[in-house]
Coordinates of C-alpha atoms in Angstrom, one line a residue:
Chain A
M17 CA 0.0 0.0 0.0
H18 CA 1.0 3.6 -0.7
V19 CA 2.1 5.5 2.4
S20 CA 3.2 9.1 2.6
L21 CA 4.3 10.8 5.8
T22 CA 6.7 13.4 7.0
V23 CA 9.8 12.1 8.9
N24 CA 12.1 14.6 10.6
G25 CA 10.7 17.3 8.4
Q26 CA 11.2 15.4 5.1
R27 CA 8.4 13.9 3.1
A28 CA 8.7 10.1 2.7
V29 CA 6.6 8.2 0.2
T30 CA 6.8 4.4 0.0
D31 CA 4.9 1.3 -0.8
V32 CA 4.5 -1.2 2.1
E33 CA 2.5 -4.3 2.9
P34 CA -0.3 -3.5 5.3
R35 CA 1.4 -5.6 8.0
T36 CA 4.6 -3.5 7.9
L37 CA 5.1 -1.9 11.3
L38 CA 6.0 1.8 11.5
V39 CA 9.4 0.9 13.1
H40 CA 10.2 -1.3 10.1
L41 CA 9.3 1.4 7.7
L42 CA 11.6 3.8 9.5
R43 CA 14.5 1.3 9.9
E44 CA 14.3 -0.7 6.7
E45 CA 12.6 1.6 4.1
L46 CA 14.1 4.9 5.3
G47 CA 17.3 3.6 6.8
L48 CA 16.7 5.4 10.1
T49 CA 18.1 2.8 12.4
G50 CA 18.3 5.0 15.4
T51 CA 14.9 3.8 16.4
H52 CA 15.5 0.5 18.0
V53 CA 13.4 -2.7 18.2
G54 CA 13.8 -4.0 21.7
C55 CA 11.2 -6.3 23.2
D56 CA 8.8 -6.2 20.2
T57 CA 5.9 -6.7 22.6
S58 CA 5.0 -3.1 23.3
Y59 CA 6.6 -3.0 26.7
C60 CA 10.2 -1.7 26.5
G61 CA 9.7 1.6 24.6
A62 CA 13.0 1.4 22.7
C63 CA 11.0 2.0 19.5
T64 CA 9.4 5.3 20.8
V65 CA 9.0 8.0 18.3
I66 CA 7.0 11.2 18.3
L67 CA 3.9 11.1 16.0
D68 CA 1.9 14.3 15.6
G69 CA 3.3 15.6 18.9
K70 CA 2.6 12.4 20.9
T71 CA 5.0 9.7 21.9
V72 CA 4.0 6.3 20.5
K73 CA 5.6 2.8 20.3
S74 CA 6.4 2.4 16.6
C75 CA 6.6 -1.4 17.0
T76 CA 2.9 -1.5 17.8
M77 CA 1.6 0.7 15.0
L78 CA 1.1 -0.2 11.4
A79 CA 3.0 2.0 8.9
V80 CA -0.4 2.5 7.1
Q81 CA -1.8 4.0 10.4
A82 CA 0.9 6.7 10.1
Q83 CA -0.4 7.8 6.7
G84 CA -0.2 11.6 6.6
A85 CA 1.5 11.9 10.0
D86 CA 4.4 14.0 11.1
V87 CA 7.0 11.7 12.7
T88 CA 10.1 12.7 14.6
T89 CA 12.8 10.1 15.4
I90 CA 16.0 10.3 17.3
E91 CA 17.8 11.4 14.1
G92 CA 15.5 14.4 13.9
L93 CA 16.5 16.0 17.2
A94 CA 20.0 17.5 16.7
A95 CA 20.0 20.7 14.7
N96 CA 22.9 22.0 12.7
G97 CA 25.3 19.7 14.6
D98 CA 24.1 20.8 18.0
L99 CA 22.7 18.1 20.3
H100 CA 19.1 18.6 21.5
P101 CA 19.1 19.5 25.2
V102 CA 17.9 16.0 26.1
Q103 CA 20.7 14.4 24.1
E104 CA 23.1 16.8 25.8
G105 CA 21.7 15.9 29.2
F106 CA 22.2 12.1 28.5
W107 CA 25.8 12.9 27.5
E108 CA 26.6 15.2 30.4
R109 CA 25.0 13.1 33.1
H110 CA 25.9 9.7 31.9
G111 CA 22.3 8.8 31.1
L112 CA 23.3 5.7 29.3
Q113 CA 25.2 2.5 29.8
C114 CA 24.8 0.1 26.9
G115 CA 22.8 2.6 25.0
F116 CA 20.1 0.3 23.6
C117 CA 17.2 2.0 25.3
T118 CA 18.6 5.4 24.8
P119 CA 16.8 6.6 21.6
G120 CA 13.5 5.6 23.1
M121 CA 14.3 7.1 26.5
I122 CA 15.3 10.4 24.8
M123 CA 12.2 10.5 22.7
S124 CA 10.0 9.9 25.7
A125 CA 11.9 12.6 27.7
V126 CA 11.3 15.0 24.8
G127 CA 7.6 14.2 24.9
L128 CA 7.5 14.6 28.7
L129 CA 9.3 17.9 28.6
S130 CA 7.0 19.3 25.9
D131 CA 4.0 18.6 28.2
N132 CA 5.7 19.7 31.5
G133 CA 8.8 21.9 31.4
S134 CA 9.5 21.6 35.1
P135 CA 8.8 17.9 36.1
S136 CA 9.6 16.7 39.6
E137 CA 11.7 13.6 40.0
D138 CA 8.5 11.6 40.5
E139 CA 6.9 13.0 37.4
I140 CA 10.1 12.1 35.4
R141 CA 10.1 8.6 36.6
H142 CA 6.3 8.2 35.9
G143 CA 6.7 9.9 32.5
L144 CA 9.3 7.3 31.5
E145 CA 7.4 4.3 32.8
G146 CA 6.9 3.1 29.2
N147 CA 10.6 2.8 28.7
L148 CA 12.7 0.0 30.2
C149 CA 16.5 0.1 30.7
R150 CA 18.0 -3.4 31.1
C151 CA 21.2 -1.9 32.5
T152 CA 18.9 -0.4 35.2
G153 CA 20.5 2.9 34.7
Y154 CA 17.4 4.9 35.7
H155 CA 19.1 7.1 38.2
N156 CA 21.3 8.9 35.8
I157 CA 18.6 9.0 33.2
V158 CA 16.5 11.0 35.7
R159 CA 19.4 13.3 36.2
A160 CA 19.8 13.7 32.4
V161 CA 16.2 14.7 32.1
E162 CA 16.6 17.2 35.0
Y163 CA 19.6 18.6 33.2
A164 CA 17.7 19.0 29.9
A165 CA 14.7 20.5 31.7
A166 CA 16.9 23.2 33.2
K167 CA 18.6 23.9 29.9
M168 CA 15.3 24.2 28.1
R169 CA 14.0 26.7 30.7
G170 CA 17.2 28.7 30.1
E171 CA 18.6 27.9 33.6
E172 CA 21.9 26.5 34.7
P173 CA 21.6 22.7 35.1
P174 CA 22.1 21.3 38.6
A175 CA 25.7 20.3 39.2
P176 CA 26.5 16.6 38.7
E177 CA 26.3 14.5 41.9
W178 CA 29.8 13.3 41.5
E179 CA 31.1 16.9 41.9
E180 CA 28.8 17.5 44.9
G181 CA 30.2 14.3 46.5
S182 CA 33.8 15.2 45.9
A183 CA 33.5 18.7 47.1
Chain B
M9 CA 7.7 -9.6 14.5
Y10 CA 5.5 -9.3 11.5
P11 CA 1.8 -10.3 11.8
R12 CA 0.4 -12.6 9.2
S13 CA -0.6 -10.9 6.0
F14 CA -4.0 -9.2 6.0
E15 CA -6.0 -6.9 3.9
Y16 CA -6.3 -3.3 5.3
V17 CA -9.3 -1.1 4.8
S18 CA -9.5 2.5 6.0
P19 CA -13.2 3.6 5.6
G20 CA -14.1 7.3 5.6
S21 CA -17.4 6.9 7.3
L22 CA -19.1 4.7 9.9
D23 CA -21.6 3.5 7.3
E24 CA -18.8 2.3 5.1
A25 CA -17.0 0.6 8.0
T26 CA -20.2 -1.3 9.1
S27 CA -20.9 -2.3 5.5
V28 CA -17.3 -3.7 5.1
L29 CA -17.7 -5.6 8.4
A30 CA -21.1 -7.0 7.3
S31 CA -19.8 -8.2 3.9
T32 CA -16.4 -9.5 4.9
E33 CA -15.8 -12.8 6.7
G34 CA -13.0 -12.6 9.2
A35 CA -12.8 -8.8 9.5
K36 CA -11.7 -7.1 12.7
V37 CA -11.9 -3.5 13.8
L38 CA -8.7 -1.6 14.4
A39 CA -8.8 1.5 16.6
G40 CA -5.6 2.3 18.6
G41 CA -4.3 -1.2 18.2
M42 CA -2.7 -1.5 21.6
S43 CA -4.3 -4.8 22.4
L44 CA -5.0 -6.1 18.9
L45 CA -1.6 -5.6 17.3
P46 CA 0.5 -7.3 20.0
L47 CA -1.8 -10.4 19.6
M48 CA -1.4 -10.3 15.9
K49 CA 2.4 -9.9 16.2
L50 CA 2.5 -13.0 18.4
R51 CA 0.2 -14.7 15.8
L52 CA -2.3 -15.6 18.6
F53 CA -4.8 -13.9 16.3
S54 CA -4.7 -13.4 12.6
P55 CA -7.7 -11.6 11.1
D56 CA -8.0 -11.7 7.3
V57 CA -9.1 -8.0 7.1
L58 CA -8.5 -5.0 9.4
V59 CA -11.0 -2.2 9.3
D60 CA -9.2 0.8 10.6
I61 CA -11.7 3.2 12.1
G62 CA -9.1 5.8 12.9
R63 CA -9.9 8.1 10.0
I64 CA -13.7 8.2 10.5
P65 CA -14.7 11.7 11.4
G66 CA -16.6 12.3 14.7
L67 CA -15.3 9.4 16.8
S68 CA -12.5 11.3 18.6
S69 CA -14.5 13.5 21.0
I70 CA -15.9 13.5 24.5
S71 CA -19.3 15.2 24.5
D72 CA -21.4 16.5 27.3
R73 CA -25.0 15.6 26.3
G74 CA -26.8 17.0 29.3
D75 CA -27.7 13.8 31.1
H76 CA -24.6 11.8 30.1
L77 CA -21.1 12.1 28.7
A78 CA -20.3 10.3 25.5
I79 CA -16.8 9.0 24.8
G80 CA -16.2 8.3 21.1
A81 CA -14.5 5.2 19.8
M82 CA -11.2 6.9 19.0
V83 CA -10.8 8.8 22.3
S84 CA -7.4 7.9 23.7
H85 CA -6.8 6.8 27.3
A86 CA -4.8 10.1 27.7
A87 CA -7.8 12.1 26.5
T88 CA -10.1 10.3 28.9
A89 CA -7.7 10.7 31.7
S90 CA -7.3 14.5 31.3
D91 CA -10.9 15.5 30.4
S92 CA -12.4 17.8 33.0
A93 CA -16.0 16.6 32.5
I94 CA -14.9 13.0 33.0
A95 CA -13.0 14.0 36.1
E96 CA -16.1 15.7 37.5
H97 CA -18.7 13.0 36.6
A98 CA -16.7 9.8 36.2
A99 CA -13.6 10.1 38.4
A100 CA -13.3 6.3 38.5
L101 CA -12.9 6.2 34.7
A102 CA -10.5 9.1 34.6
T103 CA -8.3 7.4 37.2
A104 CA -8.5 4.0 35.5
A105 CA -7.5 5.6 32.2
S106 CA -4.6 7.4 33.8
W107 CA -3.3 4.1 35.1
T108 CA -3.8 2.2 31.8
G109 CA -0.6 1.0 30.2
D110 CA 2.1 3.7 30.0
V111 CA 2.5 7.1 28.5
Q112 CA 2.9 5.8 24.9
V113 CA 0.1 3.3 25.3
R114 CA -2.2 6.0 26.6
N115 CA -1.4 8.3 23.7
Q116 CA -2.3 5.6 21.1
G117 CA -4.8 3.2 22.8
T118 CA -8.5 4.0 23.2
T119 CA -10.9 3.8 26.1
C120 CA -13.5 2.1 23.9
G121 CA -10.9 -0.3 22.6
S122 CA -10.0 -1.4 26.1
I123 CA -13.6 -1.9 26.9
A124 CA -14.3 -3.9 23.7
H125 CA -11.2 -6.0 24.3
A126 CA -12.4 -6.8 27.8
D127 CA -9.1 -8.0 29.3
I128 CA -9.9 -9.2 32.8
A129 CA -6.9 -7.2 34.2
A130 CA -7.7 -4.0 32.3
D131 CA -8.8 -1.0 34.4
Q132 CA -11.4 0.8 32.4
P133 CA -14.0 -2.1 31.9
S134 CA -14.7 -2.3 35.6
A135 CA -14.9 1.5 35.9
A136 CA -17.5 1.6 33.1
L137 CA -19.4 -1.2 34.9
A138 CA -19.3 0.6 38.3
L139 CA -20.4 3.8 36.6
G140 CA -23.4 2.1 35.0
A141 CA -22.2 3.0 31.5
T142 CA -24.1 2.2 28.3
M143 CA -22.3 0.9 25.3
V144 CA -23.4 2.0 21.8
A145 CA -22.8 -0.6 19.0
A146 CA -23.3 0.2 15.4
S147 CA -23.7 -2.4 12.6
A148 CA -25.1 -2.4 9.1
G149 CA -28.4 -3.4 10.7
G150 CA -28.5 -0.2 12.9
V151 CA -27.5 1.0 16.3
R152 CA -28.2 -0.6 19.6
E153 CA -27.5 0.2 23.2
I154 CA -26.1 -2.4 25.7
A155 CA -26.0 -1.9 29.4
A156 CA -22.5 -2.4 30.9
S157 CA -24.0 -5.1 33.2
D158 CA -24.9 -7.1 30.0
F159 CA -21.8 -6.2 28.0
F160 CA -19.1 -8.2 29.6
V161 CA -19.8 -11.9 28.9
D162 CA -16.6 -13.8 29.7
T163 CA -12.8 -13.5 29.4
L164 CA -12.1 -11.3 26.3
T165 CA -15.7 -11.7 25.3
T166 CA -18.4 -9.1 25.1
A167 CA -21.9 -8.8 23.9
L168 CA -20.7 -7.2 20.7
E169 CA -21.7 -9.3 17.7
P170 CA -19.4 -9.8 14.6
G171 CA -20.1 -6.8 12.4
E172 CA -20.7 -4.4 15.3
I173 CA -18.4 -1.5 16.2
L174 CA -18.4 0.0 19.7
T175 CA -18.9 3.6 18.6
E176 CA -19.1 5.2 22.0
I177 CA -19.7 4.6 25.6
R178 CA -22.1 6.8 27.6
I179 CA -21.6 7.6 31.2
P180 CA -24.7 8.9 33.1
K181 CA -24.3 12.2 35.0
Q182 CA -25.8 10.7 38.1
G183 CA -24.4 12.7 41.0
G184 CA -22.6 10.9 43.9
A185 CA -19.0 10.1 43.5
S186 CA -16.8 7.4 42.1
A187 CA -13.2 6.1 42.6
Y188 CA -10.9 3.4 41.3
E189 CA -8.1 1.6 43.2
K190 CA -5.7 -1.1 42.0
L191 CA -2.4 -2.8 42.6
G192 CA -0.5 -2.9 39.3
R193 CA 1.7 -5.8 38.2
R194 CA 4.8 -3.7 38.4
G195 CA 3.8 -2.3 41.8
G196 CA 1.9 0.9 42.5
H197 CA -0.5 1.7 39.8
T198 CA 1.7 0.7 36.8
D199 CA 0.8 -1.9 34.3
Y200 CA -2.3 -4.2 34.2
A201 CA -4.0 -4.7 37.6
V202 CA -3.3 -7.7 39.7
A203 CA -6.6 -6.7 41.3
G204 CA -8.6 -3.6 41.4
A205 CA -12.0 -2.2 42.4
A206 CA -14.1 0.6 40.8
V207 CA -17.0 2.1 42.9
W208 CA -19.7 4.6 42.4
L209 CA -22.0 5.6 45.3
D210 CA -24.3 8.3 46.3
V211 CA -24.9 9.7 49.8
S212 CA -28.0 11.4 51.1
D213 CA -29.1 12.4 54.6
G214 CA -25.8 11.0 56.0
A215 CA -26.4 7.5 54.6
V216 CA -25.2 5.7 51.5
S217 CA -28.3 5.6 49.3
S218 CA -27.1 3.6 46.4
A219 CA -23.8 2.1 45.1
R220 CA -22.2 -0.1 42.4
V221 CA -18.9 -1.9 42.9
A222 CA -17.0 -3.7 40.2
L223 CA -13.9 -5.8 40.5
T224 CA -10.9 -6.0 38.1
G225 CA -8.5 -8.9 37.7
V226 CA -10.1 -11.5 40.0
G227 CA -12.8 -13.3 38.0
A228 CA -13.2 -14.2 34.4
K229 CA -14.6 -10.8 33.6
P230 CA -15.3 -7.4 35.2
T231 CA -17.7 -8.4 37.9
L232 CA -20.3 -6.5 40.0
A233 CA -19.8 -7.2 43.7
E234 CA -23.5 -7.2 44.8
G235 CA -22.7 -8.3 48.4
V236 CA -20.7 -5.2 49.1
V237 CA -23.6 -3.0 47.9
E238 CA -26.1 -4.9 50.0
A239 CA -24.0 -4.4 53.1
L240 CA -23.1 -0.8 52.4
V241 CA -26.4 0.8 51.3
G242 CA -28.2 2.3 54.3
T243 CA -25.1 2.6 56.4
D244 CA -23.3 5.9 57.3
G245 CA -20.4 5.0 55.1
S246 CA -18.0 5.0 58.1
D247 CA -14.7 3.2 57.9
S248 CA -16.1 0.3 59.9
A249 CA -19.2 0.0 57.7
I250 CA -16.9 0.1 54.6
A251 CA -14.5 -2.5 56.1
A252 CA -17.4 -4.8 56.9
A253 CA -19.0 -4.4 53.4
S254 CA -15.6 -4.9 51.7
E255 CA -15.3 -8.3 53.3
R256 CA -18.2 -9.4 51.0
A257 CA -16.4 -8.4 47.8
L258 CA -16.0 -11.9 46.5
E259 CA -19.5 -13.3 47.1
G260 CA -20.5 -15.0 44.0
V261 CA -17.1 -14.5 42.3
T262 CA -14.9 -17.4 41.3
V263 CA -11.4 -16.0 41.8
L264 CA -8.9 -17.2 39.2
D265 CA -5.2 -17.4 39.9
D266 CA -2.6 -16.3 37.3
L267 CA 1.1 -15.6 37.0
F268 CA 0.6 -12.5 39.2
G269 CA -1.2 -13.9 42.2
T270 CA -2.7 -16.9 43.9
V271 CA -6.4 -17.1 44.5
E272 CA -5.9 -16.3 48.2
Y273 CA -3.7 -13.3 47.4
K274 CA -6.0 -11.9 44.8
A275 CA -9.0 -12.4 47.0
H276 CA -7.3 -10.4 49.7
L277 CA -6.2 -7.7 47.3
A278 CA -9.8 -7.3 45.9
K279 CA -11.1 -6.7 49.4
V280 CA -8.4 -4.1 50.2
M281 CA -8.9 -2.3 46.9
T282 CA -12.7 -2.3 47.4
R283 CA -12.2 -0.8 50.9
R284 CA -9.8 1.9 49.6
A285 CA -12.0 2.8 46.7
L286 CA -15.1 3.0 48.9
Q287 CA -13.3 5.3 51.3
Q288 CA -12.3 7.6 48.6
A289 CA -15.8 7.7 47.0
V290 CA -17.5 8.4 50.4
A291 CA -15.0 11.2 51.1
A292 CA -15.7 12.7 47.7
A293 CA -19.5 12.3 48.0
T294 CA -19.8 14.0 51.4

């Protein structure tokens, strides 16, 4: 079937079988392999993308359901070589270990911060409940989102805990 | 994981959708897909035709119709959870929707889809039952209304006939107050319920005048706990009256064990969740 959608600001037109999942269209048709397939059962959130402003699990959506939609993937966040504040936060606060869950975590964090620019730690943890990290690196992921939230509000991000500890 | 091949139809109107369903053997309705697509990916279910109702105009709104609220077939869990009229008149459903799945699932999945799927551990079916909702089903033959108490037939089985689409659910604006409580599989309120309870009740002249209590996760389907209502109505709704009534939560219910709890554990949880939900509803109603 014919599908046309906008991915990271660019129009994409392709023919897919109805059973093609959105994540496979992104990865295999468009070559955007930053969106990962993790559990493939709708639990882990590694495949999270932003579709028409809302985070969705692209492994649990047919590509044909995204007809006409505006999709943002991890590849669409950095602009002109500058990392998105959430990407920068994951870098600065060691928000990843193996990195497999990271694209989905970052997309969910971007979605969270677009709804709530000043989330509490509890709100961050609940906002990311659809994303699993098998390294269990949640602590620094929360710090990374706090860093990004501060940056996006134009504030100085909180100092890293390892500096507080060594002071 | 790819599902088996199927034909995909995306009708532009409800009439077109019901006519496709009426004329096509093995067709299944696709709304948000949060329950259907995982089953298809695991190949536990392989419909020949999917009828995507996502592009039919008019199914995505929550309407206040004076004596009831109507939730359309494509209203997401997130929209149900954040709607001010639902919060005011159907708090149990707002809470149940806010605890359904996770953020991404709530963005894509639908309240009506969860109710039509009728998973025994899903939150919103029992909330709809406790609120005395009416389900509206459309088919090529016309439209019919089904009371929530007649809607849930068995595990994953509802009164919807092949060829029918659950186009909206209606929640009466009935006064009183409602609440939902659960223990999620991942602890707290996260994930499907191990057990949960939805309650609606009204209080007049210092006494509970009427009530409905529905249990999640314990029996083969969302189940009304008549014994609790019998014990509670006429009391002052005090903590001791609620505690005594909650002990009757499982009268007439066959509790099923599963991976997440033994019969004994789930029976205990159901009483605890009933008590907590009743306490909240009484506090909100008085």
